[in-house]
Short mmCIF file of C-alpha atoms and ligand atoms in Angstrom, two decimals:
data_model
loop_
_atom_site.label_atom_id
_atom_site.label_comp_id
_atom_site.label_asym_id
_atom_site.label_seq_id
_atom_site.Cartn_x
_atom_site.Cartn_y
_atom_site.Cartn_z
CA UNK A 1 -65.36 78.31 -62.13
CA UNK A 2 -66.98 78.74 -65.17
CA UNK A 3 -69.65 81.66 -65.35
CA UNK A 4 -73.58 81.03 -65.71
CA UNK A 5 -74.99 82.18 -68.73
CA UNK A 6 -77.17 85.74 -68.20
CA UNK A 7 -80.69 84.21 -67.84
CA UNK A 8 -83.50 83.80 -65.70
CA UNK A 9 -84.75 80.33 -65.94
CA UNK A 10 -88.52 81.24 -65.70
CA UNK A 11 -89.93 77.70 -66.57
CA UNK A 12 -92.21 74.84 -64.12
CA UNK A 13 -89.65 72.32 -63.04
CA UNK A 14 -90.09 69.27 -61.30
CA UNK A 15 -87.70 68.43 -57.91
CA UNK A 16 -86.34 65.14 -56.61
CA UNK A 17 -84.98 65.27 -53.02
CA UNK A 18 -82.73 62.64 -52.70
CA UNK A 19 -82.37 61.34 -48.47
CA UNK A 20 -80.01 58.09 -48.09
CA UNK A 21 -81.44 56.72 -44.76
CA UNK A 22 -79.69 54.21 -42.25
CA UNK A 23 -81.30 53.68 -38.93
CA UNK A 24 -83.09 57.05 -39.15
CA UNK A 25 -86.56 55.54 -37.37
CA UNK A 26 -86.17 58.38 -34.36
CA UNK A 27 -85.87 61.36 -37.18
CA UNK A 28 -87.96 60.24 -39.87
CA UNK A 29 -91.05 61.44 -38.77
CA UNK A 30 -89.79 65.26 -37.87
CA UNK A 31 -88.46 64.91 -41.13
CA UNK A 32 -91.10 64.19 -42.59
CA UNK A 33 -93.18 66.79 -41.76
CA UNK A 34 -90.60 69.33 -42.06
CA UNK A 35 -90.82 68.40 -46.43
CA UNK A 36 -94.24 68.44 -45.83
CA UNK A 37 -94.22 72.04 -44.31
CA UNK A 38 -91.61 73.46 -46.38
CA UNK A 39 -92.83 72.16 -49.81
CA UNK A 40 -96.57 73.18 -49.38
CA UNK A 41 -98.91 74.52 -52.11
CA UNK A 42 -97.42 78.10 -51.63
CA UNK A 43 -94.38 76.77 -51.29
CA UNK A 44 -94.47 75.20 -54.90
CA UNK A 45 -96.26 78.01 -56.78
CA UNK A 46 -93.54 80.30 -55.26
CA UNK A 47 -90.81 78.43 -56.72
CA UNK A 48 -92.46 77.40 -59.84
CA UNK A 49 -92.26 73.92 -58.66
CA UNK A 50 -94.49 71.69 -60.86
CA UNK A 51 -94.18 68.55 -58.78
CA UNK A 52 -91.68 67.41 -55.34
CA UNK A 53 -91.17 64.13 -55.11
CA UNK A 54 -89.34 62.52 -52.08
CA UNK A 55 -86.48 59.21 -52.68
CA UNK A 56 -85.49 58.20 -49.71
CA UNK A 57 -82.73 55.57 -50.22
CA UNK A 58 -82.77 52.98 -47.30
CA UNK A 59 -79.35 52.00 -46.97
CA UNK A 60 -79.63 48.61 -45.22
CA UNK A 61 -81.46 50.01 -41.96
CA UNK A 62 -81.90 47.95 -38.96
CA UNK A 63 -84.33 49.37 -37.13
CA UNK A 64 -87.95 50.37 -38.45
CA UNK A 65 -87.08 53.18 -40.98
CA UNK A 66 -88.65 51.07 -44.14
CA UNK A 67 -91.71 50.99 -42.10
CA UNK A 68 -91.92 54.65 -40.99
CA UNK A 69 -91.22 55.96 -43.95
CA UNK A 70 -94.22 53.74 -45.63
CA UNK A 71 -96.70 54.74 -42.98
CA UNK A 72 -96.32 58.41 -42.72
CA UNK A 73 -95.63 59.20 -46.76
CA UNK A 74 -95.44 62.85 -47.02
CA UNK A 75 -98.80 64.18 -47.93
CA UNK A 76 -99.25 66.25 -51.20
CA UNK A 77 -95.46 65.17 -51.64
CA UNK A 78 -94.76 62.10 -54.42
CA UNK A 79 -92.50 59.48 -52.50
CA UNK A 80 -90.49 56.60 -54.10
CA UNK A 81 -88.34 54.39 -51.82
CA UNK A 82 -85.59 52.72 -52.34
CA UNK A 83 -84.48 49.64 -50.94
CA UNK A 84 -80.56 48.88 -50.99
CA UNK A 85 -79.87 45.00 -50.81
CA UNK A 86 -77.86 45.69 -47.41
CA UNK A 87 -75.66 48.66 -46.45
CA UNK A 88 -73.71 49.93 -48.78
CA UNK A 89 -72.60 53.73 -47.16
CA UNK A 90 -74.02 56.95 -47.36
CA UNK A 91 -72.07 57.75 -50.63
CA UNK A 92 -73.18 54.46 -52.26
CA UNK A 93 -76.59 55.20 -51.45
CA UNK A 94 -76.44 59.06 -52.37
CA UNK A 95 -75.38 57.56 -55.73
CA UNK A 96 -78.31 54.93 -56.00
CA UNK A 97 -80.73 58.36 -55.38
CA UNK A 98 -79.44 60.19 -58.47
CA UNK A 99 -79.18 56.97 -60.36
CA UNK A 100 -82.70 57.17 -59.81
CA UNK A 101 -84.05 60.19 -60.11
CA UNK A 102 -85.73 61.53 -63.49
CA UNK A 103 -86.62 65.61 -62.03
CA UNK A 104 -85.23 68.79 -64.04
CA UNK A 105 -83.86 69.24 -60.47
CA UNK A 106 -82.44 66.56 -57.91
CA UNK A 107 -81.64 68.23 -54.16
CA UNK A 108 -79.76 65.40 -51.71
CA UNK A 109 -79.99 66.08 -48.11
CA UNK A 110 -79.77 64.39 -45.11
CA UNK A 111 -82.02 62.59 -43.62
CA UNK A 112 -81.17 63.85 -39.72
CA UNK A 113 -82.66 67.32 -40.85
CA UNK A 114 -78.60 68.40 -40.32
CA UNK A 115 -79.34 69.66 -44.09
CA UNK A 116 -82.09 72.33 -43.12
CA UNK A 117 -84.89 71.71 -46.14
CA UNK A 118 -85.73 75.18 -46.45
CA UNK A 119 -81.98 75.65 -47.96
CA UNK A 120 -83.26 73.89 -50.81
CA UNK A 121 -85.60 76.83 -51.78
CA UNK A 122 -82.57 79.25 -52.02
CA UNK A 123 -81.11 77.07 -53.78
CA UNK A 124 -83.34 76.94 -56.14
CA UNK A 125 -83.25 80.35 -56.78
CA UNK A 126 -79.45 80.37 -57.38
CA UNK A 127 -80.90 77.37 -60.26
CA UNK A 128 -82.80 80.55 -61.60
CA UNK A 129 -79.69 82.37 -62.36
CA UNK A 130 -78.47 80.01 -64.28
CA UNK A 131 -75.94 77.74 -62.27
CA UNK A 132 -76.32 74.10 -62.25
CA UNK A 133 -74.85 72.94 -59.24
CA UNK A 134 -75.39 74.96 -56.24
CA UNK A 135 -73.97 73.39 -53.26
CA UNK A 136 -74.78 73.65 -49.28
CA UNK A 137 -71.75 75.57 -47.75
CA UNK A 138 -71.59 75.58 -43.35
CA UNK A 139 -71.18 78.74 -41.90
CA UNK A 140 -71.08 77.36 -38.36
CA UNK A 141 -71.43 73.46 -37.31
CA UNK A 142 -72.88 72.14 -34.32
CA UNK A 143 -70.27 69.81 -32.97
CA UNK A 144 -67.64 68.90 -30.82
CA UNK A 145 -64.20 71.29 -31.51
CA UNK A 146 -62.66 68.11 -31.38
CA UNK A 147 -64.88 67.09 -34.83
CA UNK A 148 -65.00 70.68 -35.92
CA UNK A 149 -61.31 71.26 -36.24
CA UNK A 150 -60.96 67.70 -38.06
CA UNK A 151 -63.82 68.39 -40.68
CA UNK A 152 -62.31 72.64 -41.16
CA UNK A 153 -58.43 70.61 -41.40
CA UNK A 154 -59.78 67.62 -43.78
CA UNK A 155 -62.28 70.20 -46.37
CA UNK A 156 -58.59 72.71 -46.41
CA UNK A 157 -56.43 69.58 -47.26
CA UNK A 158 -58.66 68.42 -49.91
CA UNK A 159 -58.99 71.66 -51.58
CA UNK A 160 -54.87 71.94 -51.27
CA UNK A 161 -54.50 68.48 -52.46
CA UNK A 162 -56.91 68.50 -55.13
CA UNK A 163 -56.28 69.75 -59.03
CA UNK A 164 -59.40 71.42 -59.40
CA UNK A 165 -61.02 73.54 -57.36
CA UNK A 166 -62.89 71.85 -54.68
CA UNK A 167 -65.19 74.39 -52.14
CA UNK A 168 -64.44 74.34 -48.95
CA UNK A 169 -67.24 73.33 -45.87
CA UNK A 170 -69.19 71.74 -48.61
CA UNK A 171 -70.81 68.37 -48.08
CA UNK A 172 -73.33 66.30 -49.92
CA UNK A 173 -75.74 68.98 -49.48
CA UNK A 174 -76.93 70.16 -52.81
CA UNK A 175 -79.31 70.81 -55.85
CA UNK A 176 -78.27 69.83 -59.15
CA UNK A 177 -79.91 70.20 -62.62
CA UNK A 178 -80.94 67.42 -64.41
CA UNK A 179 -78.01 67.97 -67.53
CA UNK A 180 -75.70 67.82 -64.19
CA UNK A 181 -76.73 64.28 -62.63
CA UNK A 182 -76.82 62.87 -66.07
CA UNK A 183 -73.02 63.62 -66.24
CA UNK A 184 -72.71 61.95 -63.28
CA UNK A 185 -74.83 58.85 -63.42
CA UNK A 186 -72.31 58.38 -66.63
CA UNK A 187 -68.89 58.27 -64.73
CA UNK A 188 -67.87 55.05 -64.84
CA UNK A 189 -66.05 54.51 -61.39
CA UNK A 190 -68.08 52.39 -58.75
CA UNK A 191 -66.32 53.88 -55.84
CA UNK A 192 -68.05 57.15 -55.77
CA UNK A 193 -67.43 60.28 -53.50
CA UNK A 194 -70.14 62.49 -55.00
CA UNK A 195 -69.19 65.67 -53.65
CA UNK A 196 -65.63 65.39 -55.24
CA UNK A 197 -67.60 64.20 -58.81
CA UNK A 198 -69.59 67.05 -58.65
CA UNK A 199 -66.74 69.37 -58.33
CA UNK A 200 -65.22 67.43 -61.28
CA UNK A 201 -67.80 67.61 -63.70
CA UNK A 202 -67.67 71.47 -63.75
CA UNK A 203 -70.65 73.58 -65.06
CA UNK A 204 -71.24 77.01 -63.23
CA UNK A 205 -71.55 76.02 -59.49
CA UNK A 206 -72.86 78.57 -56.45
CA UNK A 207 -72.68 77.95 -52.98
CA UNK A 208 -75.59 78.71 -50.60
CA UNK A 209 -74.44 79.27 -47.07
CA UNK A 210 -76.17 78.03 -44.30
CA UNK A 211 -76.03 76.88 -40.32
CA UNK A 212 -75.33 73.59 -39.65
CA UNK A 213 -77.27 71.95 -37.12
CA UNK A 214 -76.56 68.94 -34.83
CA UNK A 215 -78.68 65.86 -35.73
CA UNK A 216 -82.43 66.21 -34.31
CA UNK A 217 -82.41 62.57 -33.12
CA UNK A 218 -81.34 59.22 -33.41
CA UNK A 219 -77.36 58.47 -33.59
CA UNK A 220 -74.88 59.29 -36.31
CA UNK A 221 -73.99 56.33 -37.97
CA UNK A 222 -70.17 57.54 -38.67
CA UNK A 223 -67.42 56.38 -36.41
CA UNK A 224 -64.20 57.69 -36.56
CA UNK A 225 -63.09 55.09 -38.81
CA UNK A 226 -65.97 55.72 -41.40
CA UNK A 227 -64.80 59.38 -41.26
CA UNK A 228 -61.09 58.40 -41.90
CA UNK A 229 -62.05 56.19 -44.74
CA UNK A 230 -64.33 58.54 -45.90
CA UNK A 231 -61.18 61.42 -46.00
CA UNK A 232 -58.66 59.00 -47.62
CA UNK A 233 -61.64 57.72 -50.14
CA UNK A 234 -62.04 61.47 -51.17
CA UNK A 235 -58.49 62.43 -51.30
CA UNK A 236 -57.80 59.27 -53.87
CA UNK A 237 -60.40 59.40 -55.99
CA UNK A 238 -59.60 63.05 -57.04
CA UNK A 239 -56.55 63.94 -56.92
CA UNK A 240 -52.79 62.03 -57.47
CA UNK A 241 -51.03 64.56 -55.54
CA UNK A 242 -50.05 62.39 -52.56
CA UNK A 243 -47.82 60.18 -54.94
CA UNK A 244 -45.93 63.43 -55.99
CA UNK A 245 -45.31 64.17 -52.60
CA UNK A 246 -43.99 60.57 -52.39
CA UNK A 247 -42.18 60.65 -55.16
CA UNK A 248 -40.88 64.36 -53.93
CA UNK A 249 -39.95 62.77 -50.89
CA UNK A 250 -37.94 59.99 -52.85
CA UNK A 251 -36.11 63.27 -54.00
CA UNK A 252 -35.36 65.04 -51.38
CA UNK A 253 -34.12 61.90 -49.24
CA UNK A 254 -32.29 60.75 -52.73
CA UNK A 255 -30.72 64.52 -52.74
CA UNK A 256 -29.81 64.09 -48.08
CA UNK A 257 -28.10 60.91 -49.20
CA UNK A 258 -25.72 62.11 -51.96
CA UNK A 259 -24.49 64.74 -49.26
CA UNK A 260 -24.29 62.38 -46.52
CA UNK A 261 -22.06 60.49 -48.98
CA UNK A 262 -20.29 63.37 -49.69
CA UNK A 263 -19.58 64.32 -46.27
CA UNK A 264 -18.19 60.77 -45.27
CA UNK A 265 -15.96 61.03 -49.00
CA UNK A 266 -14.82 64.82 -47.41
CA UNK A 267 -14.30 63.45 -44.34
CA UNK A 268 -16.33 66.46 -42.64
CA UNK A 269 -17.01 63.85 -39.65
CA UNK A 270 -13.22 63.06 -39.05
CA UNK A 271 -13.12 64.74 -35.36
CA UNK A 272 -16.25 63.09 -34.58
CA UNK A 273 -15.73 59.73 -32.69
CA UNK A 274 -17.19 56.25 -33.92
CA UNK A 275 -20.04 56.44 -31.71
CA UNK A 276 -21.46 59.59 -32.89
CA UNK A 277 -21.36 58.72 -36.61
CA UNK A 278 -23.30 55.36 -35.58
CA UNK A 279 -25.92 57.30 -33.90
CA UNK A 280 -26.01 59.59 -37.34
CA UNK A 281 -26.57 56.41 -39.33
CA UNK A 282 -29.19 54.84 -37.18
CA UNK A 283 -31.12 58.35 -37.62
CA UNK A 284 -30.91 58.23 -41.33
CA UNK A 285 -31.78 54.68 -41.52
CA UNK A 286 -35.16 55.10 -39.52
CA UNK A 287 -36.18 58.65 -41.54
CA UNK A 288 -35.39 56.14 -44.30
CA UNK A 289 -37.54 53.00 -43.35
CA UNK A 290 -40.28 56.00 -42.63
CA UNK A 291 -40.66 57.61 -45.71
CA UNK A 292 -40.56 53.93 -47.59
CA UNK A 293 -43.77 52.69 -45.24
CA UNK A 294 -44.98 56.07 -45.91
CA UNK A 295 -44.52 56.05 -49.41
CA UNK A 296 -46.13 52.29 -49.13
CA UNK A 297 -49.02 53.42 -47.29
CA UNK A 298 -49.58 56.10 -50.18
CA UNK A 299 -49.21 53.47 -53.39
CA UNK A 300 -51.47 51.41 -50.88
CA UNK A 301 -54.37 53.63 -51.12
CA UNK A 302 -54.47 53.66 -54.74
CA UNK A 303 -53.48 50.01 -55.32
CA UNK A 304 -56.77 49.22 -52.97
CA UNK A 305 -59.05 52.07 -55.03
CA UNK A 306 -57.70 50.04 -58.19
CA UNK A 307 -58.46 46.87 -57.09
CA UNK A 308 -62.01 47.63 -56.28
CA UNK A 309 -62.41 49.25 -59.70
CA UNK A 310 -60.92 46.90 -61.92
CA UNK A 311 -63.33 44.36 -60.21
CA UNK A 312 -66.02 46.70 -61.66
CA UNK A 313 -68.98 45.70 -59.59
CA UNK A 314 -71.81 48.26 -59.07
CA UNK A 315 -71.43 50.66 -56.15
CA UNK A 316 -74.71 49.40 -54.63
CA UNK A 317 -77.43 46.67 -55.91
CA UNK A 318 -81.54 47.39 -55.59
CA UNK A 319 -83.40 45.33 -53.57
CA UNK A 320 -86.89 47.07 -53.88
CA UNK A 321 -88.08 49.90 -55.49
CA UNK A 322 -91.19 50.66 -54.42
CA UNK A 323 -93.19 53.74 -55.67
CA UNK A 324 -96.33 55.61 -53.73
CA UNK A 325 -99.35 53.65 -54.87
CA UNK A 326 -97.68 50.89 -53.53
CA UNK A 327 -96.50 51.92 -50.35
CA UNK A 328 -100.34 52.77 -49.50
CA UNK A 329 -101.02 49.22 -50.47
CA UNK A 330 -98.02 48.11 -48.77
CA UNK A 331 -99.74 49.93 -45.08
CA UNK A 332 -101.81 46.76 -43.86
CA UNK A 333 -99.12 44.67 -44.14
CA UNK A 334 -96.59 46.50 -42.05
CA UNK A 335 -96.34 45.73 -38.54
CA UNK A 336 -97.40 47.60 -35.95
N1 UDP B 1 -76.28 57.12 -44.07
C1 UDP B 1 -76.44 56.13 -45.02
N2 UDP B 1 -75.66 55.02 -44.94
C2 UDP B 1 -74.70 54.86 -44.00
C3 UDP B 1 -74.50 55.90 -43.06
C4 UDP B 1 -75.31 57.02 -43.13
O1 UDP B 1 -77.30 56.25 -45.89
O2 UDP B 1 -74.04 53.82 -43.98
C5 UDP B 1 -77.13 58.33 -44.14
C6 UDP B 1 -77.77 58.76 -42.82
O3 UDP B 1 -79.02 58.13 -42.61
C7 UDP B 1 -77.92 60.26 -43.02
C8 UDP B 1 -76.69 60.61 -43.87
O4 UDP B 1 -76.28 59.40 -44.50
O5 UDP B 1 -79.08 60.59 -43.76
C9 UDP B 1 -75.57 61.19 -43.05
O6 UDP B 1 -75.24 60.28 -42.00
P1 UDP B 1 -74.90 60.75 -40.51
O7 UDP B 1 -75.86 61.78 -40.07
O8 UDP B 1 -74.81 59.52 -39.69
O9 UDP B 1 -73.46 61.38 -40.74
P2 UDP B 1 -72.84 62.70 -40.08
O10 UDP B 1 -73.85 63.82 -40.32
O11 UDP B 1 -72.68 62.39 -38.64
O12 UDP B 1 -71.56 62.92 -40.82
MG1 MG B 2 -75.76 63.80 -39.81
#
């Protein structure tokens, strides 16, 4: 990773934090006030934090998130929301945030306070030193072993699979410098998996560790499928090393063949009786038939990642965007 230059930043910066919401009504509030509490006056003259400015990105909620976040705005915090046209996924919507964001520095957390806000603040002193990304890394996670292995087996694959390196335990959980989103905002590919991009784009990148803490309320909105989908979609937009392990496979079963081949030409099976050979062929025609649907399953991922891009529609589409004066306006109307 390349090395930050030897400065201390010393000037007044603005902040964006960036929270994709979906069905979040229960949290919002705690949330909330935690920003409120952790970016106070002191707070802000500490860091050297000229102005903090909340965009919460509602991601096609169904329940009364819009609303909550409009009635309770932050005080002595600037808020912009977001509107997404329907639900278009946490990454989707994590993208629409730093598509929208115009701060020196843009931090994206979670909106179930999982991403602790007061993280943020160390990681804005690791900004100081000069790195541009610095990037939320778990030193424990609240959750079932069942989940825990899976996430600890899925962050180890990607880093193995992947041709650049890719930090381990590290989710969307970051800040970024303004030079940094730019870069990203000006990737081309609508099917984003930002944590992966900002690996990619390179710059000098920290990592802040920190505890993981289950969800303060409300429901996750991953299933298992989501999380799947979510693996494969990081896996395939970064890194072509599953087709060289399909094409290694090709190989290898290419090489078995030749000797099997060889073997029958030799006649190494010649004491062996009819029925044993048969039951050697039906084994290497079902390793066979495996590897192809496995191979299939591989070019399939891509193929579908292809498709989507050569369509080239946006990763998400803006239904509002509505900024503080108005959501003040905006409080008679809301329902009770
Ligand atoms: N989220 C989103 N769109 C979705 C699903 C989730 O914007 O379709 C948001 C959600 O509100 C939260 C963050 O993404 O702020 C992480 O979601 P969640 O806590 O459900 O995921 P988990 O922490 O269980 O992986
Ligand atoms: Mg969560």
């Amino acid at each position: 990773m390349t090395k930050p230059a030897a400065i201390r930043r010393q000037d007044e910066v603005s902040l964006d934090l960036v929270v994709p919401v979906h069905d979040e009504e229960q949290v919002l509030p705690e949330l909330i006030r935690t920003l409120e509490t952790t970016f106070d006056d002191a707070c802000r003259s500490r860091l050297g934090l000229r102005s903090v400015r909340c965009i919460f990105v509602d991601d096609g909620s169904r329940d009364r998130s819009v609303e909550v976040i409009q009635q309770q705005a932050p005080v002595g915090l600037g808020i912009r929301l977001l509107r997404l046209s329907r639900n278009f996924g946490h990454q989707a919507a994590v993208s629409a945030g730093l598509a929208h964001s115009d701060a020196d520095l843009v931090a994206v957390l979670d909106a179930d306070l999982q991403d602790p806000p007061a993280t943020v603040c160390d990681m804005i002193e690791q900004w100081r030193h000069g790195y541009e990304v610095v990037y939320g890394q778990r030193r424990n996670r609240e959750a079932s072993p069942a989940l825990r292995f899976l996430y600890a087996a899925f962050y180890r694959l990607f880093r193995w699979l992947s041709p650049i390196d890719v930090p381990v335990d590290a989710g969307d959980f970051c800040l970024l410098s303004r030079r940094v989103v730019d870069e990203l905002d000006a990737l081309p590919e609508a099917v984003r998996f930002p944590r992966g991009l900002r690996a990619w784009v390179g710059f000098p990148q920290a990592a802040v560790a920190y505890d993981r803490p289950a969800r303060r309320a409300g429901q996750s909105s991953y299933g298992w499928r989501d999380l799947y989908n979510l693996a494969t979609e990081g896996i395939a937009s970064l890194s072509l090393r599953p087709l060289q392990v399909a094409q290694l496979l090709a190989l290898v079963y290419g090489a078995l063949s030749l000797l099997g081949l060889a073997a029958i030409w030799l006649d190494l099976f010649g004491a062996a009786d009819a029925g044993t050979r048969i039951d050697v062929v039906i084994v290497l025609l079902l390793a066979s038939n495996s590897i192809i649907l496995f191979c299939i399953y591989i070019l399939g991922a891509y193929l579908g990642r292809t498709y989507l891009e050569a369509k080239g529609r946006p990763s998400f589409i803006v239904y509002e965007d509505i900024a503080v004066r108005e959501c003040a306006a905006r409080h008679s109307d809301v329902a009770p």
